[in-house]
Short mmCIF file of C-alpha atoms and ligand atoms in Angstrom, two decimals:
data_model
loop_
_atom_site.label_atom_id
_atom_site.label_comp_id
_atom_site.label_asym_id
_atom_site.label_seq_id
_atom_site.Cartn_x
_atom_site.Cartn_y
_atom_site.Cartn_z
CA UNK A 11 120.21 100.39 108.42
CA UNK A 12 119.90 99.91 104.69
CA UNK A 13 119.74 102.01 101.56
CA UNK A 14 116.74 100.83 99.58
CA UNK A 15 115.32 101.66 96.15
CA UNK A 16 111.60 101.20 95.52
CA UNK A 17 110.12 101.47 92.02
CA UNK A 18 106.63 102.91 91.65
CA UNK A 19 106.99 104.56 95.05
CA UNK A 20 104.79 107.58 94.40
CA UNK A 21 101.62 105.81 95.57
CA UNK A 22 100.03 102.58 96.72
CA UNK A 23 102.16 99.75 98.08
CA UNK A 24 105.42 101.37 96.99
CA UNK A 25 104.62 104.57 98.87
CA UNK A 26 103.57 102.70 102.03
CA UNK A 27 106.73 100.56 101.87
CA UNK A 28 108.80 103.74 101.66
CA UNK A 29 106.89 105.25 104.58
CA UNK A 30 107.50 102.24 106.79
CA UNK A 31 111.17 101.87 105.92
CA UNK A 32 111.86 105.57 106.44
CA UNK A 33 109.99 105.47 109.75
CA UNK A 34 112.23 102.56 110.80
CA UNK A 35 115.34 104.65 110.02
CA UNK A 36 116.30 103.32 106.58
CA UNK A 37 117.46 105.48 103.70
CA UNK A 38 115.02 105.19 100.79
CA UNK A 39 115.24 106.13 97.14
CA UNK A 40 111.67 106.65 95.98
CA UNK A 41 111.56 106.04 92.24
CA UNK A 42 108.72 107.22 90.03
CA UNK A 43 108.32 107.63 86.30
CA UNK A 44 106.66 111.02 86.73
CA UNK A 45 108.96 113.64 88.24
CA UNK A 46 106.21 115.77 89.76
CA UNK A 47 104.41 112.85 91.44
CA UNK A 48 107.67 111.32 92.59
CA UNK A 49 109.15 114.50 94.07
CA UNK A 50 105.93 115.28 95.89
CA UNK A 51 105.83 111.78 97.41
CA UNK A 52 109.52 111.85 98.40
CA UNK A 53 109.14 115.31 99.98
CA UNK A 54 106.15 114.07 102.00
CA UNK A 55 108.06 111.14 103.47
CA UNK A 56 111.65 112.36 103.60
CA UNK A 57 112.86 110.00 100.88
CA UNK A 58 115.17 110.76 97.96
CA UNK A 59 113.52 111.01 94.56
CA UNK A 60 114.95 109.39 91.46
CA UNK A 61 113.23 109.40 88.07
CA UNK A 62 112.80 105.84 86.83
CA UNK A 63 110.47 104.40 84.21
CA UNK A 64 110.82 100.63 84.45
CA UNK A 65 110.03 100.25 80.73
CA UNK A 66 112.88 102.55 79.66
CA UNK A 67 116.45 101.18 79.48
CA UNK A 68 118.05 104.63 79.60
CA UNK A 69 115.96 105.79 82.54
CA UNK A 70 116.89 102.65 84.49
CA UNK A 71 120.60 103.00 83.61
CA UNK A 72 120.61 106.67 84.61
CA UNK A 73 118.99 105.85 87.97
CA UNK A 74 121.55 103.11 88.61
CA UNK A 75 124.39 105.55 87.92
CA UNK A 76 122.85 108.21 90.17
CA UNK A 77 122.43 105.77 93.06
CA UNK A 78 125.88 104.20 92.63
CA UNK A 79 127.49 107.66 92.65
CA UNK A 80 125.51 108.64 95.76
CA UNK A 81 126.86 105.76 97.84
CA UNK A 82 125.31 102.56 96.56
CA UNK A 83 122.39 100.29 97.36
CA UNK A 84 121.58 97.39 99.69
CA UNK A 85 117.99 96.55 98.79
CA UNK A 86 116.18 96.75 95.44
CA UNK A 87 112.39 96.50 95.56
CA UNK A 88 110.85 95.91 92.12
CA UNK A 89 107.35 97.08 92.93
CA UNK A 90 106.04 99.00 89.89
CA UNK A 91 103.35 97.09 88.05
CA UNK A 92 100.14 97.34 86.07
CA UNK A 93 97.18 95.04 85.51
CA UNK A 94 96.96 96.11 81.89
CA UNK A 95 94.06 95.28 79.59
CA UNK A 96 91.09 93.60 81.27
CA UNK A 97 87.81 92.22 79.97
CA UNK A 98 86.98 89.36 77.64
CA UNK A 99 90.15 87.23 77.50
CA UNK A 100 89.51 86.41 73.84
CA UNK A 101 89.65 90.10 72.93
CA UNK A 102 93.12 90.51 74.43
CA UNK A 103 95.77 91.17 71.81
CA UNK A 104 99.48 90.46 71.53
CA UNK A 105 100.06 94.19 71.92
CA UNK A 106 98.17 94.06 75.24
CA UNK A 107 100.39 91.18 76.33
CA UNK A 108 103.60 92.97 75.38
CA UNK A 109 102.47 96.04 77.29
CA UNK A 110 101.83 94.14 80.56
CA UNK A 111 104.90 91.95 80.20
CA UNK A 112 107.13 94.93 79.50
CA UNK A 113 106.07 96.71 82.71
CA UNK A 114 105.76 93.68 84.98
CA UNK A 115 108.28 91.15 83.64
CA UNK A 116 110.90 92.70 81.34
CA UNK A 117 111.21 95.44 83.97
CA UNK A 118 112.52 92.90 86.49
CA UNK A 119 115.14 91.78 83.96
CA UNK A 120 115.97 95.42 83.10
CA UNK A 121 116.29 96.41 86.76
CA UNK A 122 118.28 93.31 87.73
CA UNK A 123 120.68 93.85 84.82
CA UNK A 124 121.26 97.48 85.79
CA UNK A 125 121.33 97.19 89.59
CA UNK A 126 123.13 93.92 90.38
CA UNK A 127 126.51 95.61 89.72
CA UNK A 128 125.51 98.30 92.24
CA UNK A 129 124.19 95.76 94.78
CA UNK A 130 127.46 93.78 94.59
CA UNK A 131 129.15 96.49 96.66
CA UNK A 132 126.70 95.91 99.52
CA UNK A 133 127.41 93.44 102.34
CA UNK A 134 123.70 92.51 102.41
CA UNK A 135 122.58 92.60 98.75
CA UNK A 136 118.86 91.99 98.56
CA UNK A 137 116.25 91.96 95.81
CA UNK A 138 112.53 91.92 96.55
CA UNK A 139 110.22 91.37 93.61
CA UNK A 140 106.60 92.30 94.20
CA UNK A 141 104.76 89.40 92.63
CA UNK A 142 101.26 88.15 93.48
CA UNK A 143 99.32 85.12 94.58
CA UNK A 144 97.45 85.73 91.32
CA UNK A 145 100.49 84.16 89.68
CA UNK A 146 100.52 81.08 91.93
CA UNK A 147 99.43 77.92 90.09
CA UNK A 148 98.39 76.41 93.43
CA UNK A 149 96.20 79.37 94.38
CA UNK A 150 94.51 79.82 90.99
CA UNK A 151 93.60 76.10 90.93
CA UNK A 152 92.22 76.13 94.50
CA UNK A 153 88.46 76.87 94.50
CA UNK A 154 88.74 78.05 98.12
CA UNK A 155 91.08 80.88 97.12
CA UNK A 156 89.96 84.26 95.79
CA UNK A 157 92.73 84.04 93.16
CA UNK A 158 90.84 81.16 91.49
CA UNK A 159 87.74 83.28 90.92
CA UNK A 160 89.35 85.69 88.47
CA UNK A 161 90.37 85.27 84.84
CA UNK A 162 93.08 87.82 84.04
CA UNK A 163 95.41 85.90 81.70
CA UNK A 164 97.95 88.63 81.07
CA UNK A 165 98.36 89.96 84.60
CA UNK A 166 98.28 86.52 86.21
CA UNK A 167 100.79 84.99 83.80
CA UNK A 168 103.02 88.06 84.19
CA UNK A 169 103.16 87.46 87.94
CA UNK A 170 103.88 83.74 87.44
CA UNK A 171 106.83 84.95 85.37
CA UNK A 172 107.93 87.38 88.11
CA UNK A 173 107.94 84.54 90.62
CA UNK A 174 109.93 82.27 88.29
CA UNK A 175 112.40 85.07 87.54
CA UNK A 176 112.83 85.38 91.30
CA UNK A 177 113.66 81.69 91.61
CA UNK A 178 116.06 81.78 88.67
CA UNK A 179 117.88 84.92 89.81
CA UNK A 180 118.13 83.44 93.31
CA UNK A 181 119.92 80.44 91.82
CA UNK A 182 122.12 82.64 89.62
CA UNK A 183 123.03 85.01 92.47
CA UNK A 184 123.73 82.80 95.49
CA UNK A 185 125.56 85.65 97.23
CA UNK A 186 122.35 87.71 97.27
CA UNK A 187 118.90 87.21 98.81
CA UNK A 188 116.33 87.27 95.99
CA UNK A 189 112.74 86.72 97.09
CA UNK A 190 109.23 87.65 96.01
CA UNK A 191 106.38 89.14 98.02
CA UNK A 192 102.65 88.59 97.58
CA UNK A 193 100.90 91.62 99.08
CA UNK A 194 97.46 90.02 98.95
CA UNK A 195 94.37 91.81 97.70
CA UNK A 196 95.10 95.34 98.96
CA UNK A 197 93.15 98.60 98.73
CA UNK A 198 95.03 100.78 96.22
CA UNK A 199 94.31 102.54 92.92
CA UNK A 200 95.28 99.24 91.29
CA UNK A 201 91.82 97.83 92.15
CA UNK A 202 90.05 101.16 92.67
CA UNK A 203 90.18 100.62 96.42
CA UNK A 204 88.32 97.30 96.40
CA UNK A 205 91.08 95.26 98.07
CA UNK A 206 90.55 93.56 101.44
CA UNK A 207 93.84 94.53 103.06
CA UNK A 208 95.06 97.94 104.19
CA UNK A 209 98.31 99.15 102.65
CA UNK A 210 99.97 98.44 105.99
CA UNK A 211 98.88 94.79 105.78
CA UNK A 212 99.71 94.66 102.05
CA UNK A 213 103.28 95.78 102.67
CA UNK A 214 104.01 93.38 105.55
CA UNK A 215 105.70 90.78 103.30
CA UNK A 216 107.62 93.41 101.33
CA UNK A 217 108.94 95.10 104.48
CA UNK A 218 109.79 91.72 106.02
CA UNK A 219 111.92 90.72 103.00
CA UNK A 220 113.51 94.17 102.75
CA UNK A 221 114.69 94.18 106.37
CA UNK A 222 116.27 90.74 106.76
CA UNK A 223 119.73 92.32 106.52
CA UNK A 224 121.03 89.66 104.14
CA UNK A 225 119.85 86.66 106.14
CA UNK A 226 117.11 84.10 105.53
CA UNK A 227 116.21 81.94 102.57
CA UNK A 228 116.45 82.95 98.93
CA UNK A 229 114.24 82.01 95.97
CA UNK A 230 110.97 82.03 97.90
CA UNK A 231 107.67 83.86 97.66
CA UNK A 232 105.98 84.90 100.90
CA UNK A 233 102.82 86.70 101.93
CA UNK A 234 102.11 88.26 105.34
CA UNK A 235 101.37 84.82 106.82
CA UNK A 236 104.26 82.80 105.43
CA UNK A 237 105.48 80.94 102.35
CA UNK A 238 103.21 81.04 99.29
CA UNK A 239 103.11 77.88 97.14
CA UNK A 240 104.27 78.21 93.53
N1 LIG B 23 96.97 96.07 95.17
C1 LIG B 23 96.90 94.74 95.14
O1 LIG B 23 95.87 94.12 95.50
C2 LIG B 23 98.10 93.93 94.69
C3 LIG B 23 98.10 92.55 94.94
C4 LIG B 23 99.18 91.79 94.54
C5 LIG B 23 100.25 92.41 93.89
N2 LIG B 23 100.22 93.74 93.66
C6 LIG B 23 101.39 94.34 93.00
O2 LIG B 23 101.91 95.36 93.81
C7 LIG B 23 102.60 96.33 93.00
C8 LIG B 23 102.13 97.71 93.37
O3 LIG B 23 100.73 97.78 93.14
P1 LIG B 23 99.77 98.87 93.82
O4 LIG B 23 98.59 98.13 94.31
O5 LIG B 23 100.53 99.75 94.73
O6 LIG B 23 99.33 99.66 92.50
P2 LIG B 23 99.21 101.22 92.19
O7 LIG B 23 98.64 101.95 93.36
O8 LIG B 23 98.48 101.29 90.88
O9 LIG B 23 100.73 101.69 92.01
C9 LIG B 23 101.49 101.21 90.94
C10 LIG B 23 102.78 101.98 90.89
O10 LIG B 23 103.55 101.48 89.78
C11 LIG B 23 103.96 102.61 89.02
N3 LIG B 23 104.26 102.27 87.63
C12 LIG B 23 103.44 101.72 86.70
N4 LIG B 23 104.09 101.63 85.52
C13 LIG B 23 105.34 102.14 85.72
C14 LIG B 23 106.46 102.33 84.91
N5 LIG B 23 106.46 102.02 83.60
N6 LIG B 23 107.59 102.85 85.46
C15 LIG B 23 107.63 103.19 86.77
N7 LIG B 23 106.56 103.07 87.59
C16 LIG B 23 105.44 102.55 87.07
C17 LIG B 23 102.83 103.59 89.15
O11 LIG B 23 103.24 104.89 88.73
P3 LIG B 23 102.20 106.01 88.16
O12 LIG B 23 101.57 106.64 89.37
O13 LIG B 23 103.08 106.92 87.39
O14 LIG B 23 101.20 105.26 87.32
C18 LIG B 23 102.57 103.48 90.64
O15 LIG B 23 103.52 104.22 91.37
C19 LIG B 23 102.32 95.92 91.55
O16 LIG B 23 103.42 95.20 91.05
C20 LIG B 23 101.10 95.01 91.67
O17 LIG B 23 101.03 94.07 90.63
C21 LIG B 23 99.17 94.53 94.04
#
């Protein structure tokens, strides 16, 4: 059994991932930026709460210290994310871009920087980045795919970056398994419940990657049916 940290675990896909891992017997740190929401969620599921705002260096460093001192970590799941500003692409500003990229992209760098030293003490060090098919060049250029029907430049490019960070960290950390998950279009607050998949279906790829116990390929992105093209 593993010790796993999930960011943005107070609701949505992060919460369901925590529920499934705890049900399977794993130890789970449920991270949330808001203490009240995070503690409530952790109490509901039997997880351990840790305060963690993925945009805040000090918050991330403090969480890494807390978890290292409590016995370490096997699996890091970088799940927290936002869609950020929507609407007319031409009205999007650089400030909008920095906001989305800070939460979705720089957060992965911030978390990797802080937690790789903790993961190095594990015999099965694993990083799962929650990316999206919305960041797949193949999917957004395929008229048969739902991802091609949407124009969300900031969110979609941020997830392309998450997938590329996954590939690059996989190459830089050959002793670890670093992969990305595409949940698919899943009913959460993220899309005001309009997604097609249940949270159980949406977490299938995340749970699969988080429970490989250090085996399997690295540097890939998968959804619940298999490998997603870049
Ligand atoms: N739902 C989908 O269809 C779908 C599809 C593909 C990929 N994804 C990805 O899946 C991940 C989870 O999405 P979701 O659908 O579960 O969305 P959600 O229900 O909106 O949950 C997002 C989570 O991220 C947290 N978060 C946002 N900014 C944060 C920050 N600065 N620090 C720490 N936590 C922060 C939120 O915390 P608060 O409650 O405090 O806001 C919340 O816990 C995201 O990366 C998203 O891009 C979702």
